[in-house]
Structure formats: C-alpha cells, structure tokens
C-alpha cells in the first residue's frame, strides 16, 4: 500500500548539541561523567544562580582521557550554558577552561569535522 | 545562535542527489553485528580520489581541460585548507560550473562579475563568482573566455591545494593519462577513502518504526521525527553514556516505542565520494533491508564539506557556527524512505 507524500519543516529546536573539551593546562585529574556534569552545573550556578542550575544538561558522550564531551542542552538554555562554560576558569584552585568547538541543533553533524579532516590530509602529504 | 532548520519528507522513490560535495558517508544497520557482504562489495573504500598541490585556478578554466576532462566525465573538485568564512574557496561541479567564494578585496581585484553573498548583511564582505564552463561563450577567441583567463592568470595568479575525483562517462577507457598530461607540471597524489567502524555487538534497543507511520506526531506520542533523528545522531557520535530517569549524567533514552536488536553496525567512509557511489549504496541497502528480517531499518547519512561554497541545488552555503549540510535517508522494509535534510544557519531551504 503506498503512503501519502508528506513534508514537514521543523524550525524550532528542542535541543542543541555542544562539543566541548575541558583543558586543565597539563594538570592531572580523574574525571568521570558524573564529575564532569557536576562541574558544568557548578559553572551554571556560579554564573546564573538557581535559574542556571535548573537547566538540564545531558552528557551524550564522554571521553575520560581527552576530557572531550558531547552535551545535549535545551535550546532555551543554550546561551546560559555556553556563557557559563566560557567563563568558568578554575577547578579546585587550579586554572582550567572549557573549549566549545562545535554547536549545532543537529546531532549527526557533530560526528564529523571536515576542517580537521582536510587539514590532516595536507599535513600527511607535506 | 545556530538556527534549526530541517525537513523531513516521506517518499517512496529514490530521490536524485542534491548538488553538494560529499565528504563522509555513513551506513547504519541495526540488527547487524558486522557489515554485510552485499554492502562490503560496493564499499567506497575501493575508490580513490586525488590531491594536487598549488594548482593554479586557471588550469580549471582552460578550454583543453574543459573539452578533454570535464565534458567526458563527472569531475568534482574542491580546494582544501580554505575556509568559506574567511578564505577564498574554489569548487568545480560535475555540471561544469566553477564556483569561487572570495572576499571583497579579492573580488575587486579579480574583475569578474559575481553576486554578493546572502549571508554577510547589507555591506557585503563576501562575493560568489560562478563561471559556466560549458557555456558556448567559454571557448578560445571569445571575449568571456579571454577575460576569465586574464583575471585568473595575468591579473591574479591564484593557486590552491585541490582534491578532486573524476569518473569518465564512457567506461571503455579511463583516460586519466590525459589529465596527467595536462597537469604534468603538478604532482598528483592518490588518496584512498578512509573507513571507520562503530559496532555495538551487545543487545541494544532501537526505535520501532511502523508501516506507513505519519511524520506528524500526535500529542502524547513519545516518538517523533526529531527524536528518531536524534537517535541516529547518538549512534553516529558513538554515544557511550547510559541515560535514564534516575541517572545523574544523562536523562537521554531511546525514543519509545522501541525494540531490541542483537547489535548495530555503523560504517563510515571519509574522503571525496561520488554521488554515483551513494546511489549504489542506496540501492544495495534497499534490497538488503527488504530481504533480511532481522534488520528493521537502515540509515544512510551523507555529509557535505563544511567549507563548500555551494550546497543544496547549487545554492550558496555559509559556515556560521558549524557549516553543516547533511542528509539522512532512513530506509524502511516496505519501500518507503524518510529523507532528513539538515540545513545549516547560512543555507537556503531546498
């Protein structure tokens, strides 16, 4: 049985996805996903108070070694989360910073990075 | 803030490819613990593409190149190491168009006519120059041809590192020697398509898609098209966090209704991949999904280059915060497809 052709256009995202990396400037720390999330919530509460603390951030992927992570953030809270991560500068009295490398409302687009891919192509052949 | 725009279409025929440069292709098969042979046999990693360094752009507009190479096959090429938001990007399409995305200073020095970029506001700081190499006026002796040659060679000798692929129309002989003869002053390097596998061999849950399911979800329905697309993204990003209602780090779960499968295979190929290969993969996936009862659906995702100057239907593409231009075809066993087109902030809706 043939179905009808349907086309829908979605313009209002529910979530945005961020690719972030925590840089500890060479210091060693043992992070797991719960501790990483705790750090993000601390950053949010630190800048935006209880309103920031009520934003639910989900960790989709977390790499323990490189401290890279993909976060799912509700779109209404994206600006708060991004600003809180950008301005967070110390962890346990040691300097650190969050590097936000990619932000997109489409999660599949975070799985690839053509700029890194093409620059690797050129590096290999030099 | 990056804007969301995506389309979802429910179709039951194969859609011809949009004119975007293809950088990565992913095939996702729930219910398979490894890539089936029928897909392995037409895997893109059997193909290759080429890198040529410091190629003058004028070589791409010369009449001999157009006659011997462009007209006799599908030639696709793009400059590498250049960013569409602040460098000059060059691309050649199989339709015979040369696209240059340049900044204002270079545009004024170049002296070729183009259009201001749609994504730089009232005071245009970027311009897009499009040259139709298959136009009758683009031949030796004509004013347009001489002007283009003069701009690109005598006025400004623009050179780029360029990757390209070329598939001749007639399969009788691959006339690659012709290209190496034309470009004998430059070094052509053979690059192979890189392949990467993500496999989950333990029992996993995947969304359950039913026959003739409507794209428009009813209120209270746990599953809608965006949550299915998000699910495809979690597999593609190799999500390693288990989420759930009582879990602190993540509350993400598979959209309901869902079903258990014995594993998922996600195979990714990276490089300059031709649209003919995508069509072959689509055909193979379509027959595989119909024939194998353990595979509830398959997803084919195609990513374009973030720095491509054109995207859907040869319309201008910009980077903004992520430069995404990708589409996913979700293949169902009853010969229907869902086509998701994820459109970036600086892209037009196709």
Short mmCIF file of N, CA, C and O in Angstrom, two decimals, chain A residues 1-17 19 32-39 41 56-64 70 72 75-76 78-79 82 101-119 121-126, chain B residues 1-12 23-24 26 49 51 53 80-81 83-85 161 163 189-191 211-216 225-226 229-230 233-234 236-241 248-252 268 270-271 303 305-307 319 321-322 324 326 341-343 349-350:
data_model
loop_
_atom_site.label_atom_id
_atom_site.label_comp_id
_atom_site.label_asym_id
_atom_site.label_seq_id
_atom_site.Cartn_x
_atom_site.Cartn_y
_atom_site.Cartn_z
N UNK A 1 0.87 -1.19 0.00
CA UNK A 1 0.00 0.00 0.00
C UNK A 1 0.90 1.23 0.00
O UNK A 1 1.83 1.33 0.77
N UNK A 2 0.66 2.15 -0.87
CA UNK A 2 1.51 3.34 -0.92
C UNK A 2 1.00 4.38 0.04
O UNK A 2 -0.19 4.70 0.08
N UNK A 3 1.94 4.97 0.82
CA UNK A 3 1.53 6.03 1.73
C UNK A 3 1.50 7.35 1.00
O UNK A 3 1.97 7.49 -0.11
N UNK A 4 0.92 8.36 1.67
CA UNK A 4 0.89 9.68 1.03
C UNK A 4 2.24 10.35 1.23
O UNK A 4 2.89 10.14 2.23
N UNK A 5 2.58 11.24 0.29
CA UNK A 5 3.80 12.02 0.44
C UNK A 5 3.57 13.08 1.51
O UNK A 5 2.58 13.79 1.50
N UNK A 6 4.51 13.17 2.46
CA UNK A 6 4.40 14.21 3.49
C UNK A 6 5.71 14.96 3.55
O UNK A 6 6.78 14.38 3.37
N UNK A 7 5.62 16.23 3.85
CA UNK A 7 6.84 17.01 4.01
C UNK A 7 6.64 17.93 5.19
O UNK A 7 5.67 18.69 5.21
N UNK A 8 7.51 17.86 6.16
CA UNK A 8 7.38 18.79 7.28
C UNK A 8 8.70 19.54 7.45
O UNK A 8 9.77 19.03 7.18
N UNK A 9 8.57 20.77 7.85
CA UNK A 9 9.74 21.63 8.06
C UNK A 9 9.77 21.98 9.55
O UNK A 9 8.78 22.48 10.08
N UNK A 10 10.89 21.68 10.18
CA UNK A 10 10.98 21.93 11.61
C UNK A 10 11.94 23.08 11.85
O UNK A 10 13.10 23.05 11.41
N UNK A 11 11.46 24.11 12.51
CA UNK A 11 12.28 25.30 12.71
C UNK A 11 12.62 25.57 14.17
O UNK A 11 13.52 26.33 14.47
N UNK A 12 11.86 25.01 15.08
CA UNK A 12 12.12 25.34 16.49
C UNK A 12 12.76 24.14 17.16
O UNK A 12 12.11 23.14 17.41
N UNK A 13 14.04 24.24 17.43
CA UNK A 13 14.68 23.07 18.02
C UNK A 13 14.31 22.92 19.48
O UNK A 13 14.13 23.92 20.19
N UNK A 14 14.28 21.69 19.92
CA UNK A 14 14.06 21.47 21.34
C UNK A 14 15.42 21.46 22.05
O UNK A 14 15.57 21.97 23.15
N UNK A 15 16.40 20.88 21.34
CA UNK A 15 17.74 20.76 21.92
C UNK A 15 18.80 21.27 20.98
O UNK A 15 18.65 21.21 19.77
N UNK A 16 19.89 21.74 21.58
CA UNK A 16 21.12 22.00 20.83
C UNK A 16 22.19 21.08 21.39
O UNK A 16 22.10 20.64 22.54
N UNK A 17 23.18 20.79 20.57
CA UNK A 17 24.23 19.87 20.99
C UNK A 17 25.56 20.59 20.92
O UNK A 17 25.83 21.33 19.97
N UNK A 19 29.85 20.40 21.41
CA UNK A 19 31.04 19.57 21.58
C UNK A 19 32.00 20.42 22.40
O UNK A 19 32.40 21.50 21.94
N UNK A 32 35.10 11.43 35.83
CA UNK A 32 34.16 10.54 35.15
C UNK A 32 32.98 11.43 34.72
O UNK A 32 32.98 12.63 34.97
N UNK A 33 31.99 10.83 34.12
CA UNK A 33 30.91 11.65 33.53
C UNK A 33 30.13 12.38 34.62
O UNK A 33 29.69 13.51 34.42
N UNK A 34 29.98 11.75 35.80
CA UNK A 34 29.22 12.42 36.87
C UNK A 34 29.96 13.64 37.37
O UNK A 34 29.36 14.70 37.61
N UNK A 35 31.26 13.52 37.50
CA UNK A 35 32.07 14.64 37.99
C UNK A 35 32.09 15.76 36.96
O UNK A 35 32.05 16.95 37.30
N UNK A 36 32.13 15.36 35.70
CA UNK A 36 32.13 16.35 34.60
C UNK A 36 30.82 17.11 34.62
O UNK A 36 30.79 18.35 34.51
N UNK A 37 29.74 16.39 34.80
CA UNK A 37 28.43 17.07 34.84
C UNK A 37 28.36 17.99 36.05
O UNK A 37 27.81 19.08 35.98
N UNK A 38 28.91 17.55 37.12
CA UNK A 38 28.91 18.36 38.34
C UNK A 38 29.63 19.68 38.10
O UNK A 38 29.20 20.75 38.54
N UNK A 39 30.73 19.59 37.34
CA UNK A 39 31.50 20.78 37.01
C UNK A 39 30.68 21.74 36.17
O UNK A 39 30.68 22.97 36.38
N UNK A 41 27.41 21.95 36.07
CA UNK A 41 26.32 22.53 36.89
C UNK A 41 26.89 23.60 37.82
O UNK A 41 26.26 24.62 38.08
N UNK A 56 18.64 21.44 32.45
CA UNK A 56 19.11 20.05 32.47
C UNK A 56 20.03 19.80 31.29
O UNK A 56 19.63 19.95 30.13
N UNK A 57 21.26 19.48 31.60
CA UNK A 57 22.28 19.21 30.57
C UNK A 57 22.53 17.71 30.58
O UNK A 57 22.75 17.13 31.64
N UNK A 58 22.50 17.08 29.43
CA UNK A 58 22.76 15.63 29.36
C UNK A 58 24.08 15.39 28.66
O UNK A 58 24.39 16.05 27.67
N UNK A 59 24.83 14.43 29.17
CA UNK A 59 26.09 14.08 28.52
C UNK A 59 25.83 12.91 27.60
O UNK A 59 25.47 11.82 28.05
N UNK A 60 26.00 13.14 26.31
CA UNK A 60 25.76 12.08 25.33
C UNK A 60 27.00 11.19 25.20
O UNK A 60 26.95 9.99 25.12
N UNK A 61 28.15 11.85 25.17
CA UNK A 61 29.40 11.12 25.03
C UNK A 61 30.45 11.77 25.91
O UNK A 61 30.51 13.00 25.97
N UNK A 62 31.27 10.95 26.56
CA UNK A 62 32.34 11.50 27.38
C UNK A 62 33.59 10.66 27.21
O UNK A 62 33.55 9.44 27.31
N UNK A 63 34.72 11.35 26.91
CA UNK A 63 35.99 10.63 26.78
C UNK A 63 36.85 10.97 27.99
O UNK A 63 37.22 12.14 28.17
N UNK A 64 37.21 9.96 28.76
CA UNK A 64 37.90 10.20 30.03
C UNK A 64 39.31 10.76 29.82
O UNK A 64 39.78 11.62 30.56
N UNK A 70 30.23 15.43 24.38
CA UNK A 70 29.11 15.98 23.60
C UNK A 70 27.95 16.15 24.58
O UNK A 70 27.57 15.19 25.26
N UNK A 72 23.98 17.57 25.46
CA UNK A 72 22.66 17.94 24.93
C UNK A 72 22.09 18.99 25.86
O UNK A 72 22.00 18.76 27.07
N UNK A 75 17.34 24.12 24.09
CA UNK A 75 17.65 25.31 23.30
C UNK A 75 17.41 26.62 24.05
O UNK A 75 18.14 27.59 23.85
N UNK A 76 16.42 26.63 24.94
CA UNK A 76 16.17 27.89 25.66
C UNK A 76 17.30 28.19 26.64
O UNK A 76 17.49 29.32 27.05
N UNK A 78 20.57 27.40 25.96
CA UNK A 78 21.87 27.29 25.29
C UNK A 78 22.79 28.47 25.62
O UNK A 78 23.96 28.28 25.94
N UNK A 79 22.27 29.67 25.55
CA UNK A 79 23.10 30.86 25.77
C UNK A 79 23.66 30.85 27.20
O UNK A 79 24.83 31.15 27.42
N UNK A 82 26.39 28.07 27.41
CA UNK A 82 27.59 28.44 26.65
C UNK A 82 28.37 29.53 27.38
O UNK A 82 29.59 29.46 27.51
N UNK A 101 33.98 23.59 20.85
CA UNK A 101 34.46 23.53 19.46
C UNK A 101 33.34 23.53 18.44
O UNK A 101 33.52 24.00 17.35
N UNK A 102 32.19 23.00 18.79
CA UNK A 102 31.11 22.97 17.80
C UNK A 102 29.76 23.01 18.50
O UNK A 102 29.58 22.36 19.53
N UNK A 103 28.83 23.73 17.92
CA UNK A 103 27.47 23.79 18.46
C UNK A 103 26.52 23.63 17.29
O UNK A 103 26.67 24.30 16.27
N UNK A 104 25.56 22.75 17.43
CA UNK A 104 24.64 22.52 16.32
C UNK A 104 23.31 22.00 16.83
O UNK A 104 23.27 21.30 17.84
N UNK A 105 22.21 22.35 16.15
CA UNK A 105 20.95 21.73 16.54
C UNK A 105 20.79 20.31 15.97
O UNK A 105 19.81 19.63 16.26
N UNK A 106 21.76 19.89 15.09
CA UNK A 106 21.68 18.55 14.51
C UNK A 106 22.78 17.69 15.11
O UNK A 106 23.96 17.95 14.90
N UNK A 107 22.40 16.64 15.83
CA UNK A 107 23.42 15.82 16.47
C UNK A 107 24.32 15.08 15.47
O UNK A 107 25.53 15.00 15.70
N UNK A 108 23.81 14.56 14.36
CA UNK A 108 24.71 13.85 13.43
C UNK A 108 25.84 14.73 12.90
O UNK A 108 26.90 14.23 12.57
N UNK A 109 25.63 16.05 12.86
CA UNK A 109 26.70 16.90 12.31
C UNK A 109 27.90 16.98 13.25
O UNK A 109 29.00 17.35 12.83
N UNK A 110 27.72 16.61 14.51
CA UNK A 110 28.84 16.65 15.46
C UNK A 110 29.74 15.43 15.33
O UNK A 110 30.81 15.38 15.92
N UNK A 111 29.31 14.44 14.56
CA UNK A 111 30.12 13.23 14.47
C UNK A 111 31.29 13.41 13.52
O UNK A 111 32.22 12.62 13.52
N UNK A 112 31.25 14.43 12.68
CA UNK A 112 32.33 14.64 11.71
C UNK A 112 32.82 16.08 11.78
O UNK A 112 32.09 16.96 12.20
N UNK A 113 34.05 16.27 11.33
CA UNK A 113 34.61 17.61 11.29
C UNK A 113 35.48 17.70 10.04
O UNK A 113 36.59 17.19 10.00
N UNK A 114 34.93 18.36 9.02
CA UNK A 114 35.67 18.34 7.75
C UNK A 114 36.90 19.22 7.80
O UNK A 114 37.86 19.00 7.07
N UNK A 115 36.92 20.22 8.68
CA UNK A 115 38.10 21.10 8.73
C UNK A 115 39.30 20.32 9.26
O UNK A 115 40.40 20.44 8.74
N UNK A 116 39.08 19.50 10.27
CA UNK A 116 40.18 18.68 10.79
C UNK A 116 40.60 17.66 9.76
O UNK A 116 41.79 17.40 9.56
N UNK A 117 39.62 17.09 9.07
CA UNK A 117 39.91 16.07 8.07
C UNK A 117 40.77 16.63 6.95
O UNK A 117 41.77 16.04 6.56
N UNK A 118 40.42 17.80 6.42
CA UNK A 118 41.18 18.35 5.30
C UNK A 118 42.54 18.84 5.75
O UNK A 118 43.52 18.73 5.00
N UNK A 119 42.64 19.35 6.98
CA UNK A 119 43.97 19.80 7.41
C UNK A 119 44.88 18.60 7.67
O UNK A 119 46.09 18.66 7.43
N UNK A 121 44.78 15.91 5.87
CA UNK A 121 45.16 15.49 4.52
C UNK A 121 46.41 16.22 4.07
O UNK A 121 47.32 15.67 3.50
N UNK A 122 46.42 17.54 4.33
CA UNK A 122 47.53 18.35 3.88
C UNK A 122 48.77 18.09 4.71
O UNK A 122 49.88 18.06 4.19
N UNK A 123 48.60 17.84 6.00
CA UNK A 123 49.74 17.59 6.87
C UNK A 123 50.48 16.31 6.48
O UNK A 123 51.69 16.25 6.42
N UNK A 124 49.73 15.28 6.16
CA UNK A 124 50.35 13.98 5.83
C UNK A 124 51.21 14.09 4.62
O UNK A 124 52.19 13.39 4.48
N UNK A 125 50.78 14.94 3.68
CA UNK A 125 51.46 14.96 2.40
C UNK A 125 52.56 15.99 2.32
O UNK A 125 53.20 16.13 1.30
N UNK A 126 52.81 16.71 3.39
CA UNK A 126 53.87 17.73 3.34
C UNK A 126 55.25 17.07 3.35
O UNK A 126 55.44 16.14 4.12
N UNK B 1 23.01 32.68 17.39
CA UNK B 1 22.71 31.30 17.82
C UNK B 1 22.41 30.45 16.58
O UNK B 1 21.70 30.92 15.71
N UNK B 2 22.96 29.27 16.52
CA UNK B 2 22.70 28.45 15.32
C UNK B 2 21.20 28.17 15.18
O UNK B 2 20.52 27.83 16.13
N UNK B 3 20.74 28.30 13.99
CA UNK B 3 19.31 28.13 13.72
C UNK B 3 19.03 26.68 13.37
O UNK B 3 19.84 26.03 12.72
N UNK B 4 17.86 26.20 13.79
CA UNK B 4 17.48 24.86 13.37
C UNK B 4 16.62 24.95 12.13
O UNK B 4 15.68 25.72 12.08
N UNK B 5 16.97 24.18 11.16
CA UNK B 5 16.01 24.01 10.06
C UNK B 5 16.24 22.62 9.54
O UNK B 5 17.34 22.30 9.11
N UNK B 6 15.26 21.79 9.63
CA UNK B 6 15.40 20.59 8.85
C UNK B 6 14.06 20.15 8.31
O UNK B 6 13.02 20.46 8.83
N UNK B 7 14.18 19.47 7.19
CA UNK B 7 12.99 18.98 6.52
C UNK B 7 12.95 17.50 6.68
O UNK B 7 13.98 16.84 6.69
N UNK B 8 11.76 16.98 6.76
CA UNK B 8 11.63 15.54 6.74
C UNK B 8 10.59 15.23 5.69
O UNK B 8 9.51 15.82 5.69
N UNK B 9 10.94 14.37 4.76
CA UNK B 9 9.99 14.01 3.72
C UNK B 9 9.79 12.51 3.74
O UNK B 9 10.74 11.76 3.96
N UNK B 10 8.59 12.14 3.44
CA UNK B 10 8.23 10.73 3.44
C UNK B 10 8.01 10.37 1.97
O UNK B 10 7.12 10.91 1.34
N UNK B 11 8.87 9.55 1.40
CA UNK B 11 8.81 9.33 -0.04
C UNK B 11 8.88 7.84 -0.33
O UNK B 11 9.36 7.07 0.47
N UNK B 12 8.45 7.46 -1.51
CA UNK B 12 8.66 6.07 -1.88
C UNK B 12 9.25 5.93 -3.27
O UNK B 12 8.88 5.08 -4.04
N UNK B 23 31.59 14.47 1.53
CA UNK B 23 32.82 14.22 2.25
C UNK B 23 32.77 12.95 3.05
O UNK B 23 33.74 12.23 3.14
N UNK B 24 31.65 12.66 3.70
CA UNK B 24 31.58 11.45 4.51
C UNK B 24 30.24 10.78 4.26
O UNK B 24 29.22 11.44 4.11
N UNK B 26 27.86 7.55 5.85
CA UNK B 26 27.72 6.58 6.93
C UNK B 26 26.56 5.67 6.65
O UNK B 26 25.51 6.14 6.19
N UNK B 49 40.58 9.13 -4.68
CA UNK B 49 40.47 10.48 -5.21
C UNK B 49 41.88 11.07 -5.18
O UNK B 49 42.82 10.40 -4.73
N UNK B 51 44.83 14.41 -4.81
CA UNK B 51 45.19 15.71 -4.26
C UNK B 51 46.23 16.31 -5.18
O UNK B 51 47.20 15.63 -5.57
N UNK B 53 48.69 19.76 -5.41
CA UNK B 53 49.08 20.94 -4.60
C UNK B 53 49.43 22.11 -5.48
O UNK B 53 50.01 21.96 -6.56
N UNK B 80 41.22 22.60 -0.64
CA UNK B 80 41.33 22.18 0.76
C UNK B 80 42.22 23.13 1.53
O UNK B 80 43.10 23.77 0.96
N UNK B 81 42.00 23.17 2.83
CA UNK B 81 42.76 24.09 3.67
C UNK B 81 42.21 25.51 3.58
O UNK B 81 42.82 26.45 4.10
N UNK B 83 38.83 28.13 4.12
CA UNK B 83 37.58 28.21 4.89
C UNK B 83 36.62 29.18 4.24
O UNK B 83 37.03 30.28 3.86
N UNK B 84 35.37 28.80 4.14
CA UNK B 84 34.41 29.59 3.38
C UNK B 84 34.05 30.89 4.08
O UNK B 84 33.51 31.81 3.47
N UNK B 85 34.36 31.01 5.38
CA UNK B 85 34.02 32.27 6.04
C UNK B 85 35.15 33.28 6.04
O UNK B 85 34.91 34.47 6.30
N UNK B 161 45.52 24.21 -3.07
CA UNK B 161 45.60 22.75 -2.93
C UNK B 161 44.19 22.25 -3.18
O UNK B 161 43.23 22.75 -2.60
N UNK B 163 41.43 18.94 -4.05
CA UNK B 163 41.17 17.49 -4.16
C UNK B 163 40.06 17.31 -5.19
O UNK B 163 39.18 18.15 -5.32
N UNK B 189 48.58 13.29 -6.25
CA UNK B 189 48.73 12.21 -5.28
C UNK B 189 47.43 11.46 -5.10
O UNK B 189 46.37 12.06 -4.96
N UNK B 190 47.58 10.17 -5.09
CA UNK B 190 46.42 9.29 -4.96
C UNK B 190 46.06 9.16 -3.48
O UNK B 190 46.90 8.82 -2.66
N UNK B 191 44.81 9.43 -3.14
CA UNK B 191 44.39 9.28 -1.74
C UNK B 191 43.29 8.23 -1.66
O UNK B 191 42.45 8.15 -2.57
N UNK B 211 4.89 0.55 9.69
CA UNK B 211 4.49 0.71 8.30
C UNK B 211 3.56 1.91 8.15
O UNK B 211 2.62 2.09 8.90
N UNK B 212 3.88 2.78 7.20
CA UNK B 212 3.04 3.96 6.92
C UNK B 212 2.87 4.89 8.12
O UNK B 212 1.85 5.55 8.26
N UNK B 213 3.89 4.95 8.95
CA UNK B 213 3.84 5.86 10.09
C UNK B 213 3.86 7.29 9.57
O UNK B 213 4.65 7.64 8.70
N UNK B 214 3.01 8.14 10.14
CA UNK B 214 2.97 9.52 9.68
C UNK B 214 4.14 10.30 10.29
O UNK B 214 4.59 10.02 11.38
N UNK B 215 4.61 11.31 9.56
CA UNK B 215 5.69 12.14 10.06
C UNK B 215 5.20 13.08 11.16
O UNK B 215 5.96 13.53 12.00
N UNK B 216 3.92 13.39 11.10
CA UNK B 216 3.36 14.33 12.08
C UNK B 216 2.98 13.53 13.30
O UNK B 216 2.16 12.62 13.24
N UNK B 225 9.65 12.62 14.65
CA UNK B 225 10.74 12.52 13.66
C UNK B 225 12.05 13.07 14.22
O UNK B 225 13.12 12.56 13.94
N UNK B 226 11.95 14.11 15.06
CA UNK B 226 13.20 14.71 15.56
C UNK B 226 13.87 13.78 16.58
O UNK B 226 15.10 13.72 16.64
N UNK B 229 15.72 11.15 14.64
CA UNK B 229 16.94 11.73 14.06
C UNK B 229 18.00 11.90 15.14
O UNK B 229 19.19 11.68 14.92
N UNK B 230 17.56 12.26 16.33
CA UNK B 230 18.50 12.40 17.45
C UNK B 230 19.10 11.04 17.78
O UNK B 230 20.30 10.94 18.07
N UNK B 233 21.77 10.26 15.47
CA UNK B 233 22.95 11.05 15.86
C UNK B 233 23.72 10.43 17.01
O UNK B 233 24.95 10.46 17.02
N UNK B 234 23.02 9.84 17.97
CA UNK B 234 23.73 9.26 19.12
C UNK B 234 24.58 8.07 18.68
O UNK B 234 25.68 7.88 19.17
N UNK B 236 25.78 7.65 15.59
CA UNK B 236 26.83 8.20 14.73
C UNK B 236 27.94 8.86 15.55
O UNK B 236 29.12 8.80 15.20
N UNK B 237 27.61 9.49 16.67
CA UNK B 237 28.61 10.12 17.54
C UNK B 237 29.19 9.12 18.52
O UNK B 237 30.00 9.50 19.37
N UNK B 238 28.79 7.86 18.43
CA UNK B 238 29.29 6.80 19.31
C UNK B 238 29.03 7.15 20.77
O UNK B 238 29.96 7.19 21.59
N UNK B 239 27.79 7.43 21.08
CA UNK B 239 27.41 7.80 22.45
C UNK B 239 27.79 6.67 23.40
O UNK B 239 27.50 5.51 23.14
N UNK B 240 28.44 7.02 24.51
CA UNK B 240 28.87 5.99 25.44
C UNK B 240 28.30 6.18 26.85
O UNK B 240 28.79 5.59 27.80
N UNK B 241 27.30 7.01 26.96
CA UNK B 241 26.70 7.24 28.27
C UNK B 241 25.33 6.60 28.32
O UNK B 241 24.51 6.80 27.44
N UNK B 248 22.29 10.55 36.92
CA UNK B 248 22.66 11.95 37.08
C UNK B 248 23.22 12.56 35.78
O UNK B 248 22.85 13.65 35.40
N UNK B 249 24.13 11.82 35.11
CA UNK B 249 24.85 12.46 33.99
C UNK B 249 23.99 12.62 32.75
O UNK B 249 24.25 13.49 31.94
N UNK B 250 22.98 11.79 32.57
CA UNK B 250 22.18 11.92 31.36
C UNK B 250 20.78 11.37 31.55
O UNK B 250 20.60 10.31 32.14
N UNK B 251 19.81 12.09 31.02
CA UNK B 251 18.44 11.57 31.08
C UNK B 251 17.98 11.08 29.71
O UNK B 251 16.83 10.77 29.52
N UNK B 252 18.92 10.99 28.76
CA UNK B 252 18.53 10.62 27.40
C UNK B 252 18.25 9.13 27.31
O UNK B 252 19.02 8.29 27.78
N UNK B 268 31.58 4.14 8.52
CA UNK B 268 31.74 5.49 7.97
C UNK B 268 32.91 5.50 6.99
O UNK B 268 33.97 4.94 7.27
N UNK B 270 35.30 8.22 4.76
CA UNK B 270 35.64 9.65 4.68
C UNK B 270 36.52 9.91 3.47
O UNK B 270 37.48 9.19 3.24
N UNK B 271 36.21 10.97 2.76
CA UNK B 271 37.01 11.32 1.59
C UNK B 271 36.09 11.98 0.59
O UNK B 271 34.96 12.32 0.91
N UNK B 303 27.37 13.45 4.49
CA UNK B 303 27.80 14.77 4.97
C UNK B 303 28.53 15.49 3.86
O UNK B 303 29.38 14.90 3.19
N UNK B 305 31.04 18.84 2.72
CA UNK B 305 32.13 19.60 3.33
C UNK B 305 31.57 20.84 4.01
O UNK B 305 30.76 21.55 3.44
N UNK B 306 32.09 21.13 5.21
CA UNK B 306 31.63 22.33 5.93
C UNK B 306 31.99 23.59 5.15
O UNK B 306 31.30 24.60 5.24
N UNK B 307 33.09 23.55 4.40
CA UNK B 307 33.57 24.75 3.71
C UNK B 307 33.24 24.75 2.23
O UNK B 307 33.87 25.46 1.45
N UNK B 319 29.20 29.16 6.55
CA UNK B 319 29.63 28.34 7.69
C UNK B 319 28.88 28.68 8.97
O UNK B 319 28.41 27.81 9.67
N UNK B 321 28.24 28.86 12.53
CA UNK B 321 28.92 28.22 13.68
C UNK B 321 29.29 26.76 13.41
O UNK B 321 30.05 26.17 14.17
N UNK B 322 28.70 26.14 12.40
CA UNK B 322 29.03 24.73 12.21
C UNK B 322 29.07 24.25 10.75
O UNK B 322 29.60 23.20 10.49
N UNK B 324 27.07 22.86 8.76
CA UNK B 324 26.59 21.52 8.45
C UNK B 324 25.72 21.54 7.21
O UNK B 324 24.94 22.46 6.99
N UNK B 326 24.00 18.17 5.59
CA UNK B 326 23.98 16.73 5.50
C UNK B 326 22.56 16.27 5.28
O UNK B 326 21.61 17.00 5.54
N UNK B 341 16.77 16.37 5.78
CA UNK B 341 17.79 17.29 5.27
C UNK B 341 18.10 18.28 6.39
O UNK B 341 17.22 19.04 6.80
N UNK B 342 19.31 18.22 6.90
CA UNK B 342 19.69 19.14 7.98
C UNK B 342 20.35 20.35 7.35
O UNK B 342 21.39 20.25 6.71
N UNK B 343 19.73 21.47 7.49
CA UNK B 343 20.19 22.68 6.81
C UNK B 343 20.85 23.60 7.80
O UNK B 343 20.32 23.85 8.88
N UNK B 349 16.67 26.94 2.35
CA UNK B 349 15.85 25.74 2.44
C UNK B 349 15.57 25.22 1.01
O UNK B 349 15.11 25.98 0.18
N UNK B 350 15.90 23.96 0.73
CA UNK B 350 15.68 23.47 -0.64
C UNK B 350 14.20 23.21 -0.94
O UNK B 350 13.41 22.99 -0.06
#
